């Protein structure tokens, strides 16, 4: 059981997943800081110009709520969360798009190695088959002679 667990943990896919989760967590921090400290203030500036007296999305959507029997339904907070999500998703999209573009500009070493290998031609494959058949025939002939 311990050996199987060791094999499971040693697999590349599990290690890749672990690295992806850790890098994803760190990347989330970067996107959050970029969104909170650059993008959201810009949106707040635009909102303050459109709705005088407000500083950010939360202030602009603060009045969007109603109460029923003393229970408050604050759909303005939901709208604010959706706007924040869309901003974060868009920033993440831009970052990933830039990374993908950088990857196409700078080809990976593995891709170069694959391109360097020449594909086998049909003639080479047929020659290999012919050689195998010749060896097989020689083996069969030697076995018949021994009998």
PDB file of C-alpha atoms in Angstrom:
ATOM      1  CA  UNK A   1       0.000   0.000   0.000  1.00  0.00           C
ATOM      2  CA  UNK A   2       2.829   2.389   0.844  1.00  0.00           C
ATOM      3  CA  UNK A   3       4.543   1.529  -2.445  1.00  0.00           C
ATOM      4  CA  UNK A   4       1.361   2.284  -4.403  1.00  0.00           C
ATOM      5  CA  UNK A   5       0.974   5.592  -2.590  1.00  0.00           C
ATOM      6  CA  UNK A   6       4.593   6.484  -3.387  1.00  0.00           C
ATOM      7  CA  UNK A   7       4.002   5.675  -7.077  1.00  0.00           C
ATOM      8  CA  UNK A   8       0.808   7.742  -7.071  1.00  0.00           C
ATOM      9  CA  UNK A   9       2.531  10.764  -5.533  1.00  0.00           C
ATOM     10  CA  UNK A  10       5.536  10.396  -7.848  1.00  0.00           C
ATOM     11  CA  UNK A  11       3.459  10.572 -11.008  1.00  0.00           C
ATOM     12  CA  UNK A  12       4.036  13.648 -13.091  1.00  0.00           C
ATOM     13  CA  UNK A  13       0.365  14.526 -13.324  1.00  0.00           C
ATOM     14  CA  UNK A  14      -0.050  14.686  -9.532  1.00  0.00           C
ATOM     15  CA  UNK A  15       3.067  16.787  -9.145  1.00  0.00           C
ATOM     16  CA  UNK A  16       1.987  19.036 -12.008  1.00  0.00           C
ATOM     17  CA  UNK A  17      -1.397  19.480 -10.359  1.00  0.00           C
ATOM     18  CA  UNK A  18       0.210  20.361  -7.030  1.00  0.00           C
ATOM     19  CA  UNK A  19       2.494  22.899  -8.675  1.00  0.00           C
ATOM     20  CA  UNK A  20      -0.479  24.327 -10.590  1.00  0.00           C
ATOM     21  CA  UNK A  21      -2.500  24.768  -7.408  1.00  0.00           C
ATOM     22  CA  UNK A  22       0.367  26.498  -5.609  1.00  0.00           C
ATOM     23  CA  UNK A  23       1.146  28.777  -8.550  1.00  0.00           C
ATOM     24  CA  UNK A  24      -2.586  29.427  -8.976  1.00  0.00           C
ATOM     25  CA  UNK A  25      -2.782  30.573  -5.358  1.00  0.00           C
ATOM     26  CA  UNK A  26       0.153  32.910  -5.825  1.00  0.00           C
ATOM     27  CA  UNK A  27      -1.264  34.144  -9.122  1.00  0.00           C
ATOM     28  CA  UNK A  28      -4.582  34.848  -7.410  1.00  0.00           C
ATOM     29  CA  UNK A  29      -2.729  37.176  -5.059  1.00  0.00           C
ATOM     30  CA  UNK A  30      -1.243  39.071  -7.997  1.00  0.00           C
ATOM     31  CA  UNK A  31      -4.585  39.409  -9.758  1.00  0.00           C
ATOM     32  CA  UNK A  32      -6.293  40.473  -6.525  1.00  0.00           C
ATOM     33  CA  UNK A  33      -3.709  43.173  -5.820  1.00  0.00           C
ATOM     34  CA  UNK A  34      -3.835  44.409  -9.421  1.00  0.00           C
ATOM     35  CA  UNK A  35      -7.619  44.517  -9.332  1.00  0.00           C
ATOM     36  CA  UNK A  36      -7.900  46.096  -5.866  1.00  0.00           C
ATOM     37  CA  UNK A  37      -5.142  48.672  -6.307  1.00  0.00           C
ATOM     38  CA  UNK A  38      -5.285  49.607 -10.002  1.00  0.00           C
ATOM     39  CA  UNK A  39      -8.446  48.527 -11.792  1.00  0.00           C
ATOM     40  CA  UNK A  40     -11.033  49.095  -9.034  1.00  0.00           C
ATOM     41  CA  UNK A  41      -9.806  52.656  -8.284  1.00  0.00           C
ATOM     42  CA  UNK A  42     -10.082  53.434 -12.006  1.00  0.00           C
ATOM     43  CA  UNK A  43     -13.643  52.102 -12.011  1.00  0.00           C
ATOM     44  CA  UNK A  44     -14.302  54.119  -8.836  1.00  0.00           C
ATOM     45  CA  UNK A  45     -13.067  57.249 -10.602  1.00  0.00           C
ATOM     46  CA  UNK A  46     -15.419  56.627 -13.512  1.00  0.00           C
ATOM     47  CA  UNK A  47     -18.339  55.937 -11.139  1.00  0.00           C
ATOM     48  CA  UNK A  48     -17.603  59.108  -9.144  1.00  0.00           C
ATOM     49  CA  UNK A  49     -17.815  61.083 -12.379  1.00  0.00           C
ATOM     50  CA  UNK A  50     -21.108  59.413 -13.363  1.00  0.00           C
ATOM     51  CA  UNK A  51     -22.678  59.387  -9.862  1.00  0.00           C
ATOM     52  CA  UNK A  52     -21.465  62.424  -7.881  1.00  0.00           C
ATOM     53  CA  UNK A  53     -20.945  61.728  -4.170  1.00  0.00           C
ATOM     54  CA  UNK A  54     -19.861  58.095  -4.623  1.00  0.00           C
ATOM     55  CA  UNK A  55     -16.329  56.753  -4.389  1.00  0.00           C
ATOM     56  CA  UNK A  56     -16.651  53.151  -5.557  1.00  0.00           C
ATOM     57  CA  UNK A  57     -19.012  50.474  -6.821  1.00  0.00           C
ATOM     58  CA  UNK A  58     -20.234  49.652  -3.311  1.00  0.00           C
ATOM     59  CA  UNK A  59     -21.226  53.281  -2.685  1.00  0.00           C
ATOM     60  CA  UNK A  60     -23.022  53.472  -6.034  1.00  0.00           C
ATOM     61  CA  UNK A  61     -25.022  50.288  -5.337  1.00  0.00           C
ATOM     62  CA  UNK A  62     -25.607  50.946  -1.615  1.00  0.00           C
ATOM     63  CA  UNK A  63     -29.177  52.119  -2.057  1.00  0.00           C
ATOM     64  CA  UNK A  64     -30.159  49.079  -4.105  1.00  0.00           C
ATOM     65  CA  UNK A  65     -31.872  47.100  -1.383  1.00  0.00           C
ATOM     66  CA  UNK A  66     -35.296  46.510   0.089  1.00  0.00           C
ATOM     67  CA  UNK A  67     -36.766  45.016   3.249  1.00  0.00           C
ATOM     68  CA  UNK A  68     -39.607  42.582   3.745  1.00  0.00           C
ATOM     69  CA  UNK A  69     -40.764  41.950   7.332  1.00  0.00           C
ATOM     70  CA  UNK A  70     -37.480  43.343   8.629  1.00  0.00           C
ATOM     71  CA  UNK A  71     -35.382  41.073   6.405  1.00  0.00           C
ATOM     72  CA  UNK A  72     -33.014  43.057   4.189  1.00  0.00           C
ATOM     73  CA  UNK A  73     -32.439  41.996   0.585  1.00  0.00           C
ATOM     74  CA  UNK A  74     -29.302  43.798  -0.616  1.00  0.00           C
ATOM     75  CA  UNK A  75     -29.126  43.087  -4.328  1.00  0.00           C
ATOM     76  CA  UNK A  76     -26.765  46.035  -4.701  1.00  0.00           C
ATOM     77  CA  UNK A  77     -24.073  43.950  -2.959  1.00  0.00           C
ATOM     78  CA  UNK A  78     -24.700  41.158  -5.477  1.00  0.00           C
ATOM     79  CA  UNK A  79     -24.384  43.597  -8.377  1.00  0.00           C
ATOM     80  CA  UNK A  80     -21.167  44.935  -6.821  1.00  0.00           C
ATOM     81  CA  UNK A  81     -19.785  41.381  -6.473  1.00  0.00           C
ATOM     82  CA  UNK A  82     -20.676  40.583 -10.093  1.00  0.00           C
ATOM     83  CA  UNK A  83     -18.942  43.756 -11.305  1.00  0.00           C
ATOM     84  CA  UNK A  84     -15.862  42.920  -9.205  1.00  0.00           C
ATOM     85  CA  UNK A  85     -15.865  39.371 -10.614  1.00  0.00           C
ATOM     86  CA  UNK A  86     -16.094  40.647 -14.193  1.00  0.00           C
ATOM     87  CA  UNK A  87     -13.237  43.091 -13.594  1.00  0.00           C
ATOM     88  CA  UNK A  88     -11.080  40.346 -12.065  1.00  0.00           C
ATOM     89  CA  UNK A  89     -11.925  37.896 -14.856  1.00  0.00           C
ATOM     90  CA  UNK A  90     -11.084  40.491 -17.507  1.00  0.00           C
ATOM     91  CA  UNK A  91      -7.721  41.308 -15.906  1.00  0.00           C
ATOM     92  CA  UNK A  92      -6.947  37.593 -15.671  1.00  0.00           C
ATOM     93  CA  UNK A  93      -7.940  37.182 -19.330  1.00  0.00           C
ATOM     94  CA  UNK A  94      -5.539  39.956 -20.350  1.00  0.00           C
ATOM     95  CA  UNK A  95      -2.688  38.436 -18.343  1.00  0.00           C
ATOM     96  CA  UNK A  96      -3.228  34.942 -19.755  1.00  0.00           C
ATOM     97  CA  UNK A  97      -3.521  36.352 -23.276  1.00  0.00           C
ATOM     98  CA  UNK A  98      -0.167  38.111 -22.829  1.00  0.00           C
ATOM     99  CA  UNK A  99       1.457  34.925 -21.485  1.00  0.00           C
ATOM    100  CA  UNK A 100       0.092  32.871 -24.396  1.00  0.00           C
ATOM    101  CA  UNK A 101       1.381  35.441 -26.872  1.00  0.00           C
ATOM    102  CA  UNK A 102       4.805  35.349 -25.208  1.00  0.00           C
ATOM    103  CA  UNK A 103       4.806  31.541 -25.478  1.00  0.00           C
ATOM    104  CA  UNK A 104       4.131  31.702 -29.218  1.00  0.00           C
ATOM    105  CA  UNK A 105       6.888  34.263 -29.734  1.00  0.00           C
ATOM    106  CA  UNK A 106       9.435  32.284 -27.727  1.00  0.00           C
ATOM    107  CA  UNK A 107       9.077  28.636 -28.834  1.00  0.00           C
ATOM    108  CA  UNK A 108       9.627  25.997 -26.211  1.00  0.00           C
ATOM    109  CA  UNK A 109      12.673  23.762 -26.317  1.00  0.00           C
ATOM    110  CA  UNK A 110      10.503  20.652 -26.503  1.00  0.00           C
ATOM    111  CA  UNK A 111       8.745  21.918 -29.616  1.00  0.00           C
ATOM    112  CA  UNK A 112      12.099  22.497 -31.295  1.00  0.00           C
ATOM    113  CA  UNK A 113      13.259  18.971 -30.434  1.00  0.00           C
ATOM    114  CA  UNK A 114      10.093  17.464 -31.880  1.00  0.00           C
ATOM    115  CA  UNK A 115      10.504  19.455 -35.076  1.00  0.00           C
ATOM    116  CA  UNK A 116      14.118  18.278 -35.443  1.00  0.00           C
ATOM    117  CA  UNK A 117      13.127  14.608 -35.512  1.00  0.00           C
ATOM    118  CA  UNK A 118      12.387  13.419 -39.034  1.00  0.00           C
ATOM    119  CA  UNK A 119       9.286  11.308 -39.463  1.00  0.00           C
ATOM    120  CA  UNK A 120       9.796   7.741 -40.637  1.00  0.00           C
ATOM    121  CA  UNK A 121       9.115   7.230 -44.295  1.00  0.00           C
ATOM    122  CA  UNK A 122       7.004   4.413 -45.663  1.00  0.00           C
ATOM    123  CA  UNK A 123      10.096   2.939 -47.304  1.00  0.00           C
ATOM    124  CA  UNK A 124      11.957   2.785 -43.985  1.00  0.00           C
ATOM    125  CA  UNK A 125       9.026   1.035 -42.318  1.00  0.00           C
ATOM    126  CA  UNK A 126       8.726  -1.470 -45.164  1.00  0.00           C
ATOM    127  CA  UNK A 127      12.476  -2.166 -44.987  1.00  0.00           C
ATOM    128  CA  UNK A 128      12.162  -2.862 -41.256  1.00  0.00           C
ATOM    129  CA  UNK A 129       9.271  -5.258 -41.910  1.00  0.00           C
ATOM    130  CA  UNK A 130      11.237  -7.034 -44.649  1.00  0.00           C
ATOM    131  CA  UNK A 131      14.236  -7.478 -42.354  1.00  0.00           C
ATOM    132  CA  UNK A 132      12.019  -8.882 -39.601  1.00  0.00           C
ATOM    133  CA  UNK A 133      10.428 -11.337 -42.038  1.00  0.00           C
ATOM    134  CA  UNK A 134      13.855 -12.476 -43.281  1.00  0.00           C
ATOM    135  CA  UNK A 135      14.991 -13.082 -39.696  1.00  0.00           C
ATOM    136  CA  UNK A 136      11.761 -14.944 -38.924  1.00  0.00           C
ATOM    137  CA  UNK A 137      12.192 -17.149 -42.000  1.00  0.00           C
ATOM    138  CA  UNK A 138      15.793 -17.930 -41.004  1.00  0.00           C
ATOM    139  CA  UNK A 139      14.630 -18.915 -37.506  1.00  0.00           C
ATOM    140  CA  UNK A 140      11.899 -21.173 -38.897  1.00  0.00           C
ATOM    141  CA  UNK A 141      14.354 -22.772 -41.328  1.00  0.00           C
ATOM    142  CA  UNK A 142      16.900 -23.454 -38.570  1.00  0.00           C
ATOM    143  CA  UNK A 143      14.169 -24.941 -36.342  1.00  0.00           C
ATOM    144  CA  UNK A 144      13.071 -27.295 -39.164  1.00  0.00           C
ATOM    145  CA  UNK A 145      16.651 -28.429 -39.728  1.00  0.00           C
ATOM    146  CA  UNK A 146      17.051 -29.250 -36.039  1.00  0.00           C
ATOM    147  CA  UNK A 147      13.931 -31.445 -36.110  1.00  0.00           C
TER     148      UNK A 147
END
